């Protein structure tokens, strides 16, 4: 199979979906997929048999959700949130969404009557900023200082309640239940007084439910208690937890140069194809490799763009690398192809699914057109 490609293992994806389905069934919460983190729609026939719908950040994700996830299944939901909507998108979003989540009271007031006229069945929610978060990095902290995301208690107005079916918050990033408990405590303290007439509370994403060590039982318990205490429905909208450890990015060694150390140049790119390794930043696991110096042969793995910093990191191998060897970066399915770019004209990796029966199916290949179509 020609590298580079992202390979999603259907069996591993289904394992995650089953854990999320257990949370749905045992807690009574609805679980919807955050397309922002994982949007390989060839897997949606599988995902939609376990999840209640999708959460979309704006028109394009809402269109994908309605075309590829909901299709004609009335039981599936599209929730659309955006930090700010514009007039043109709002019309179409109102038609294809079941829930619209506004970020500010001003946006709610601006669009409430318009969207309800278009779609009287729409549920309306407001995103709250609970002003508490223990997100590991400031770039991923929606409750940081001067955050534009969500409405603070100070900016909340009781008069809004007559327009609202629910409230949303999203304050976590790759976190366990203790982080949710902390945010919930603050959210309840400030906003529980308003829950009485609401139908639901959406706990957002960032719950690392499918990661080893996540306390799923405790999450179920917290949701059950919350639903009972306030008589509301609860939504979770994980992205990363759906696509967590379900596949990899495969690449090939194109050249090896020596400049103080051995440097392997690959046919992929940290900048273009694994953007979070530079944005977070974090070090991706490489199959059969360890930290520099652990095994006998250490290499700096680098990308094939002209960006000097297009570097994945230093890794050691048991055997010397040679031209044509395959390098596999683990866990590269969430927040990768939804973010990747054609920077430097570099080819986008193909999308491959490893089916449960062992077949490897190339579901999409990319070429020059993807680069040219974005330019003029
Ligand atoms: C990003 C995002 C999610 C999904 O977050 P994960 O960390 O991928 O689970 C859910 N809701 C909102 C509002 C988001 O911005």
GROMACS .gro file of C-alpha atoms and ligand atoms in nm:
model
  391
    1UNK     CA    1   0.000   0.000   0.000
    2UNK     CA    2   0.139   0.340  -0.101
    3UNK     CA    3   0.241   0.563   0.190
    4UNK     CA    4   0.158   0.798   0.343
    5UNK     CA    5  -0.180   0.685   0.472
    6UNK     CA    6  -0.392   0.700   0.783
    7UNK     CA    7  -0.530   0.359   0.871
    8UNK     CA    8  -0.835   0.332   1.094
    9UNK     CA    9  -0.900  -0.012   1.246
   10UNK     CA   10  -1.271  -0.082   1.246
   11UNK     CA   11  -1.240  -0.330   1.530
   12UNK     CA   12  -1.067  -0.079   1.759
   13UNK     CA   13  -1.317   0.191   1.665
   14UNK     CA   14  -1.601  -0.043   1.754
   15UNK     CA   15  -1.435  -0.119   2.086
   16UNK     CA   16  -1.449   0.254   2.170
   17UNK     CA   17  -1.805   0.283   2.044
   18UNK     CA   18  -1.910  -0.005   2.268
   19UNK     CA   19  -1.766   0.168   2.574
   20UNK     CA   20  -1.956   0.485   2.483
   21UNK     CA   21  -2.269   0.280   2.421
   22UNK     CA   22  -2.236   0.134   2.769
   23UNK     CA   23  -2.222   0.488   2.910
   24UNK     CA   24  -2.537   0.572   2.713
   25UNK     CA   25  -2.726   0.266   2.826
   26UNK     CA   26  -2.624   0.264   3.191
   27UNK     CA   27  -2.630   0.637   3.259
   28UNK     CA   28  -2.918   0.734   3.031
   29UNK     CA   29  -2.706   1.010   2.873
   30UNK     CA   30  -2.708   1.073   2.502
   31UNK     CA   31  -2.366   1.058   2.339
   32UNK     CA   32  -2.297   1.247   2.019
   33UNK     CA   33  -1.982   1.252   1.810
   34UNK     CA   34  -1.786   1.579   1.792
   35UNK     CA   35  -1.690   1.593   1.424
   36UNK     CA   36  -1.415   1.840   1.504
   37UNK     CA   37  -1.202   1.553   1.634
   38UNK     CA   38  -1.302   1.262   1.411
   39UNK     CA   39  -1.494   1.278   1.084
   40UNK     CA   40  -1.406   0.969   0.880
   41UNK     CA   41  -1.754   0.938   0.741
   42UNK     CA   42  -1.694   0.599   0.582
   43UNK     CA   43  -1.717   0.471   0.941
   44UNK     CA   44  -2.045   0.650   1.018
   45UNK     CA   45  -2.266   0.350   0.935
   46UNK     CA   46  -2.083   0.177   1.223
   47UNK     CA   47  -2.068   0.482   1.451
   48UNK     CA   48  -2.435   0.563   1.405
   49UNK     CA   49  -2.535   0.220   1.532
   50UNK     CA   50  -2.388   0.317   1.872
   51UNK     CA   51  -2.417   0.696   1.901
   52UNK     CA   52  -2.711   0.939   1.908
   53UNK     CA   53  -2.586   1.188   1.651
   54UNK     CA   54  -2.318   1.446   1.593
   55UNK     CA   55  -2.212   1.781   1.725
   56UNK     CA   56  -2.105   2.019   1.453
   57UNK     CA   57  -1.906   2.341   1.471
   58UNK     CA   58  -2.080   2.538   1.199
   59UNK     CA   59  -2.242   2.478   0.863
   60UNK     CA   60  -1.999   2.240   0.698
   61UNK     CA   61  -1.982   1.995   0.983
   62UNK     CA   62  -2.361   2.017   1.019
   63UNK     CA   63  -2.399   1.930   0.650
   64UNK     CA   64  -2.166   1.633   0.688
   65UNK     CA   65  -2.357   1.517   0.995
   66UNK     CA   66  -2.693   1.536   0.823
   67UNK     CA   67  -2.576   1.383   0.495
   68UNK     CA   68  -2.356   1.106   0.628
   69UNK     CA   69  -2.458   1.031   0.987
   70UNK     CA   70  -2.827   1.109   1.021
   71UNK     CA   71  -2.923   1.026   0.662
   72UNK     CA   72  -3.292   0.947   0.702
   73UNK     CA   73  -3.287   0.831   1.062
   74UNK     CA   74  -3.513   1.064   1.259
   75UNK     CA   75  -3.377   0.937   1.588
   76UNK     CA   76  -3.031   1.082   1.515
   77UNK     CA   77  -2.957   1.439   1.616
   78UNK     CA   78  -2.745   1.721   1.479
   79UNK     CA   79  -2.630   1.979   1.733
   80UNK     CA   80  -2.463   2.284   1.588
   81UNK     CA   81  -2.251   2.525   1.786
   82UNK     CA   82  -2.027   2.802   1.663
   83UNK     CA   83  -1.842   3.075   1.851
   84UNK     CA   84  -2.038   3.308   1.621
   85UNK     CA   85  -2.284   3.240   1.337
   86UNK     CA   86  -2.337   3.454   1.028
   87UNK     CA   87  -2.674   3.530   0.866
   88UNK     CA   88  -2.627   3.319   0.557
   89UNK     CA   89  -2.505   3.003   0.731
   90UNK     CA   90  -2.764   3.039   1.006
   91UNK     CA   91  -3.057   2.983   0.764
   92UNK     CA   92  -2.921   2.654   0.640
   93UNK     CA   93  -2.804   2.545   0.985
   94UNK     CA   94  -3.157   2.599   1.118
   95UNK     CA   95  -3.298   2.369   0.852
   96UNK     CA   96  -3.061   2.079   0.906
   97UNK     CA   97  -3.002   2.093   1.283
   98UNK     CA   98  -3.209   1.964   1.573
   99UNK     CA   99  -3.025   2.174   1.830
  100UNK     CA  100  -2.850   2.507   1.796
  101UNK     CA  101  -2.609   2.615   2.066
  102UNK     CA  102  -2.537   2.986   2.085
  103UNK     CA  103  -2.219   3.119   2.235
  104UNK     CA  104  -2.345   3.454   2.364
  105UNK     CA  105  -2.673   3.617   2.468
  106UNK     CA  106  -2.631   3.861   2.179
  107UNK     CA  107  -2.622   3.581   1.920
  108UNK     CA  108  -2.918   3.410   2.086
  109UNK     CA  109  -3.124   3.729   2.068
  110UNK     CA  110  -3.014   3.804   1.713
  111UNK     CA  111  -3.115   3.466   1.573
  112UNK     CA  112  -3.377   3.311   1.804
  113UNK     CA  113  -3.689   3.422   1.614
  114UNK     CA  114  -3.531   3.368   1.274
  115UNK     CA  115  -3.428   3.009   1.339
  116UNK     CA  116  -3.753   2.918   1.514
  117UNK     CA  117  -3.947   3.050   1.214
  118UNK     CA  118  -3.744   2.828   0.984
  119UNK     CA  119  -3.762   2.523   1.210
  120UNK     CA  120  -4.014   2.538   1.498
  121UNK     CA  121  -3.890   2.204   1.638
  122UNK     CA  122  -3.540   2.338   1.700
  123UNK     CA  123  -3.399   2.306   2.048
  124UNK     CA  124  -3.204   2.607   2.163
  125UNK     CA  125  -2.915   2.612   2.405
  126UNK     CA  126  -2.656   2.856   2.530
  127UNK     CA  127  -2.295   2.767   2.594
  128UNK     CA  128  -2.186   2.858   2.945
  129UNK     CA  129  -1.830   2.929   3.049
  130UNK     CA  130  -1.808   2.757   3.389
  131UNK     CA  131  -1.487   2.953   3.453
  132UNK     CA  132  -1.319   2.643   3.593
  133UNK     CA  133  -1.099   2.409   3.397
  134UNK     CA  134  -0.787   2.206   3.450
  135UNK     CA  135  -0.713   2.166   3.079
  136UNK     CA  136  -0.351   2.063   3.040
  137UNK     CA  137  -0.252   2.338   2.793
  138UNK     CA  138  -0.367   2.698   2.762
  139UNK     CA  139  -0.432   2.660   2.387
  140UNK     CA  140  -0.690   2.391   2.478
  141UNK     CA  141  -0.841   2.571   2.775
  142UNK     CA  142  -1.187   2.711   2.690
  143UNK     CA  143  -1.211   2.872   3.035
  144UNK     CA  144  -0.882   3.056   3.033
  145UNK     CA  145  -0.848   3.427   3.090
  146UNK     CA  146  -1.032   3.639   2.829
  147UNK     CA  147  -1.180   3.326   2.670
  148UNK     CA  148  -1.437   3.400   2.400
  149UNK     CA  149  -1.598   3.058   2.443
  150UNK     CA  150  -1.923   3.051   2.638
  151UNK     CA  151  -2.121   3.290   2.853
  152UNK     CA  152  -2.001   3.365   3.204
  153UNK     CA  153  -2.233   3.398   3.501
  154UNK     CA  154  -2.178   3.771   3.490
  155UNK     CA  155  -2.299   3.788   3.130
  156UNK     CA  156  -2.592   3.551   3.187
  157UNK     CA  157  -2.937   3.700   3.215
  158UNK     CA  158  -3.238   3.520   3.363
  159UNK     CA  159  -3.458   3.665   3.091
  160UNK     CA  160  -3.282   3.436   2.843
  161UNK     CA  161  -3.434   3.129   3.009
  162UNK     CA  162  -3.766   3.156   2.827
  163UNK     CA  163  -3.576   3.094   2.500
  164UNK     CA  164  -3.367   2.805   2.624
  165UNK     CA  165  -3.418   2.429   2.622
  166UNK     CA  166  -3.072   2.353   2.753
  167UNK     CA  167  -2.731   2.473   2.862
  168UNK     CA  168  -2.394   2.352   2.735
  169UNK     CA  169  -2.050   2.364   2.878
  170UNK     CA  170  -1.724   2.233   2.738
  171UNK     CA  171  -1.426   2.270   2.967
  172UNK     CA  172  -1.226   1.948   2.951
  173UNK     CA  173  -0.941   1.822   2.736
  174UNK     CA  174  -0.824   1.459   2.752
  175UNK     CA  175  -0.935   1.436   3.114
  176UNK     CA  176  -1.066   1.187   3.367
  177UNK     CA  177  -1.382   1.207   3.580
  178UNK     CA  178  -1.222   1.407   3.861
  179UNK     CA  179  -1.182   1.701   3.621
  180UNK     CA  180  -1.550   1.672   3.526
  181UNK     CA  181  -1.650   1.665   3.893
  182UNK     CA  182  -1.460   1.987   3.955
  183UNK     CA  183  -1.620   2.168   3.661
  184UNK     CA  184  -1.965   2.031   3.746
  185UNK     CA  185  -1.941   2.154   4.103
  186UNK     CA  186  -1.874   2.507   3.988
  187UNK     CA  187  -2.132   2.490   3.709
  188UNK     CA  188  -2.400   2.365   3.949
  189UNK     CA  189  -2.313   2.621   4.213
  190UNK     CA  190  -2.366   2.906   3.966
  191UNK     CA  191  -2.632   2.775   3.732
  192UNK     CA  192  -2.838   2.503   3.906
  193UNK     CA  193  -3.085   2.776   4.003
  194UNK     CA  194  -3.177   2.792   3.632
  195UNK     CA  195  -3.211   2.417   3.559
  196UNK     CA  196  -3.576   2.389   3.662
  197UNK     CA  197  -3.729   2.470   3.324
  198UNK     CA  198  -3.457   2.314   3.112
  199UNK     CA  199  -3.477   1.988   2.920
  200UNK     CA  200  -3.108   1.910   2.909
  201UNK     CA  201  -2.753   1.992   3.009
  202UNK     CA  202  -2.471   1.915   2.768
  203UNK     CA  203  -2.142   1.827   2.944
  204UNK     CA  204  -1.935   1.890   2.629
  205UNK     CA  205  -1.633   1.687   2.524
  206UNK     CA  206  -1.283   1.623   2.652
  207UNK     CA  207  -1.392   1.318   2.854
  208UNK     CA  208  -1.120   1.061   2.793
  209UNK     CA  209  -1.372   0.780   2.836
  210UNK     CA  210  -1.204   0.522   2.614
  211UNK     CA  211  -0.855   0.569   2.753
  212UNK     CA  212  -0.722   0.293   2.979
  213UNK     CA  213  -0.771   0.395   3.339
  214UNK     CA  214  -1.071   0.622   3.280
  215UNK     CA  215  -1.326   0.569   3.556
  216UNK     CA  216  -1.629   0.482   3.342
  217UNK     CA  217  -1.832   0.356   3.640
  218UNK     CA  218  -1.792   0.686   3.819
  219UNK     CA  219  -1.894   0.881   3.509
  220UNK     CA  220  -2.208   0.669   3.484
  221UNK     CA  221  -2.283   0.729   3.851
  222UNK     CA  222  -2.235   1.107   3.822
  223UNK     CA  223  -2.462   1.132   3.519
  224UNK     CA  224  -2.734   0.917   3.677
  225UNK     CA  225  -2.732   1.128   3.993
  226UNK     CA  226  -2.733   1.451   3.797
  227UNK     CA  227  -3.027   1.341   3.581
  228UNK     CA  228  -3.222   1.238   3.888
  229UNK     CA  229  -3.140   1.543   4.095
  230UNK     CA  230  -3.242   1.796   3.830
  231UNK     CA  231  -3.477   1.589   3.611
  232UNK     CA  232  -3.289   1.683   3.294
  233UNK     CA  233  -3.137   1.488   3.010
  234UNK     CA  234  -2.758   1.481   2.984
  235UNK     CA  235  -2.550   1.490   2.668
  236UNK     CA  236  -2.184   1.408   2.621
  237UNK     CA  237  -2.010   1.505   2.299
  238UNK     CA  238  -1.671   1.335   2.279
  239UNK     CA  239  -1.449   1.359   1.973
  240UNK     CA  240  -1.113   1.228   2.082
  241UNK     CA  241  -1.262   0.943   2.286
  242UNK     CA  242  -1.423   0.807   1.969
  243UNK     CA  243  -1.104   0.812   1.765
  244UNK     CA  244  -0.864   0.734   2.052
  245UNK     CA  245  -0.603   0.467   1.960
  246UNK     CA  246  -0.796   0.332   1.665
  247UNK     CA  247  -0.522   0.350   1.406
  248UNK     CA  248  -0.202   0.501   1.278
  249UNK     CA  249  -0.023   0.707   1.016
  250UNK     CA  250   0.209   0.500   0.796
  251UNK     CA  251   0.500   0.664   0.617
  252UNK     CA  252   0.819   0.565   0.438
  253UNK     CA  253   1.182   0.668   0.476
  254UNK     CA  254   1.282   0.866   0.167
  255UNK     CA  255   1.635   0.961   0.264
  256UNK     CA  256   1.876   0.957   0.556
  257UNK     CA  257   2.121   1.241   0.603
  258UNK     CA  258   2.389   1.297   0.864
  259UNK     CA  259   2.443   1.636   1.029
  260UNK     CA  260   2.570   1.568   1.378
  261UNK     CA  261   2.319   1.285   1.400
  262UNK     CA  262   2.128   1.061   1.162
  263UNK     CA  263   1.820   1.231   1.025
  264UNK     CA  264   1.552   1.036   0.840
  265UNK     CA  265   1.332   1.229   0.598
  266UNK     CA  266   0.986   1.074   0.563
  267UNK     CA  267   0.713   1.106   0.301
  268UNK     CA  268   0.481   1.264   0.558
  269UNK     CA  269   0.494   1.581   0.769
  270UNK     CA  270   0.449   1.677   1.132
  271UNK     CA  271   0.334   2.022   1.023
  272UNK     CA  272   0.086   1.909   0.758
  273UNK     CA  273  -0.028   1.564   0.872
  274UNK     CA  274   0.024   1.543   1.250
  275UNK     CA  275  -0.040   1.907   1.344
  276UNK     CA  276  -0.101   1.850   1.715
  277UNK     CA  277   0.250   1.712   1.758
  278UNK     CA  278   0.365   2.069   1.694
  279UNK     CA  279   0.065   2.259   1.835
  280UNK     CA  280   0.025   2.083   2.169
  281UNK     CA  281   0.315   1.986   2.139
  282UNK     CA  282   0.345   1.615   2.210
  283UNK     CA  283   0.555   1.323   2.103
  284UNK     CA  284   0.380   1.056   1.895
  285UNK     CA  285   0.461   0.693   1.967
  286UNK     CA  286   0.643   0.516   1.684
  287UNK     CA  287   0.593   0.141   1.642
  288UNK     CA  288   0.900  -0.065   1.742
  289UNK     CA  289   1.091   0.248   1.848
  290UNK     CA  290   1.182   0.406   2.182
  291UNK     CA  291   1.328   0.731   2.313
  292UNK     CA  292   1.661   0.839   2.163
  293UNK     CA  293   1.951   0.627   2.288
  294UNK     CA  294   1.745   0.339   2.428
  295UNK     CA  295   1.803   0.112   2.129
  296UNK     CA  296   2.126   0.112   1.936
  297UNK     CA  297   2.025   0.327   1.636
  298UNK     CA  298   1.891   0.675   1.697
  299UNK     CA  299   1.736   0.894   1.427
  300UNK     CA  300   1.562   1.227   1.412
  301UNK     CA  301   1.238   1.162   1.222
  302UNK     CA  302   1.146   1.457   1.003
  303UNK     CA  303   0.888   1.567   0.751
  304UNK     CA  304   0.913   1.634   0.382
  305UNK     CA  305   0.820   2.003   0.381
  306UNK     CA  306   1.070   2.288   0.373
  307UNK     CA  307   0.978   2.402   0.724
  308UNK     CA  308   1.294   2.363   0.933
  309UNK     CA  309   1.088   2.269   1.235
  310UNK     CA  310   0.897   1.991   1.057
  311UNK     CA  311   1.030   1.736   1.303
  312UNK     CA  312   0.846   1.453   1.478
  313UNK     CA  313   1.124   1.389   1.729
  314UNK     CA  314   1.421   1.165   1.803
  315UNK     CA  315   1.360   0.790   1.818
  316UNK     CA  316   1.581   0.486   1.853
  317UNK     CA  317   1.546   0.155   1.669
  318UNK     CA  318   1.694  -0.192   1.715
  319UNK     CA  319   1.806  -0.206   1.353
  320UNK     CA  320   1.944   0.068   1.130
  321UNK     CA  321   1.679   0.237   0.917
  322UNK     CA  322   1.709   0.213   0.543
  323UNK     CA  323   1.546   0.385   0.248
  324UNK     CA  324   1.196   0.247   0.191
  325UNK     CA  325   1.139   0.133   0.550
  326UNK     CA  326   0.791   0.193   0.687
  327UNK     CA  327   0.758   0.420   0.992
  328UNK     CA  328   0.430   0.395   1.180
  329UNK     CA  329   0.311   0.678   1.404
  330UNK     CA  330   0.059   0.539   1.650
  331UNK     CA  331  -0.276   0.690   1.741
  332UNK     CA  332  -0.302   0.932   1.449
  333UNK     CA  333  -0.674   0.912   1.371
  334UNK     CA  334  -0.824   1.186   1.592
  335UNK     CA  335  -0.740   1.553   1.524
  336UNK     CA  336  -0.519   1.463   1.226
  337UNK     CA  337  -0.698   1.436   0.891
  338UNK     CA  338  -0.966   1.677   1.015
  339UNK     CA  339  -0.687   1.934   1.051
  340UNK     CA  340  -0.428   1.846   0.790
  341UNK     CA  341  -0.321   2.081   0.515
  342UNK     CA  342  -0.158   2.083   0.172
  343UNK     CA  343   0.114   2.316   0.300
  344UNK     CA  344   0.413   2.323   0.067
  345UNK     CA  345   0.206   2.129  -0.190
  346UNK     CA  346   0.268   1.810   0.001
  347UNK     CA  347   0.028   1.526  -0.082
  348UNK     CA  348  -0.239   1.443   0.172
  349UNK     CA  349  -0.214   1.090   0.315
  350UNK     CA  350  -0.471   0.842   0.183
  351UNK     CA  351  -0.749   0.725   0.412
  352UNK     CA  352  -0.759   0.350   0.471
  353UNK     CA  353  -0.989   0.132   0.678
  354UNK     CA  354  -0.883  -0.204   0.814
  355UNK     CA  355  -1.211  -0.393   0.808
  356UNK     CA  356  -1.304  -0.645   1.073
  357UNK     CA  357  -1.252  -0.928   0.824
  358UNK     CA  358  -0.890  -0.819   0.772
  359UNK     CA  359  -0.941  -0.641   0.438
  360UNK     CA  360  -0.753  -0.315   0.397
  361UNK     CA  361  -0.972  -0.078   0.200
  362UNK     CA  362  -0.840   0.248   0.055
  363UNK     CA  363  -1.139   0.478   0.094
  364UNK     CA  364  -0.983   0.797  -0.040
  365UNK     CA  365  -0.667   0.897  -0.222
  366UNK     CA  366  -0.556   1.253  -0.273
  367UNK     CA  367  -0.338   1.425  -0.528
  368UNK     CA  368  -0.254   1.751  -0.697
  369UNK     CA  369  -0.622   1.855  -0.722
  370UNK     CA  370  -0.659   1.903  -0.346
  371UNK     CA  371  -0.369   2.146  -0.353
  372UNK     CA  372  -0.480   2.333  -0.664
  373UNK     CA  373  -0.849   2.356  -0.571
  374UNK     CA  374  -0.774   2.567  -0.269
  375UNK     CA  375  -0.580   2.819  -0.473
  376UNK     CA  376  -0.650   3.044  -0.765
  377LIG     C1  377  -1.376   2.011   2.070
  377LIG     C2  378  -1.509   2.006   2.127
  377LIG     C3  379  -1.566   1.882   2.166
  377LIG     C4  380  -1.491   1.753   2.156
  377LIG     O1  381  -1.379   1.752   2.239
  377LIG     P1  382  -1.287   1.623   2.255
  377LIG     O2  383  -1.175   1.671   2.339
  377LIG     O3  384  -1.243   1.582   2.119
  377LIG     O4  385  -1.369   1.519   2.321
  377LIG     C5  386  -1.694   1.884   2.218
  377LIG     N1  387  -1.764   1.999   2.230
  377LIG     C6  388  -1.712   2.118   2.195
  377LIG     C7  389  -1.794   2.241   2.212
  377LIG     C8  390  -1.584   2.126   2.142
  377LIG     O5  391  -1.532   2.244   2.108
   0.00000   0.00000   0.00000
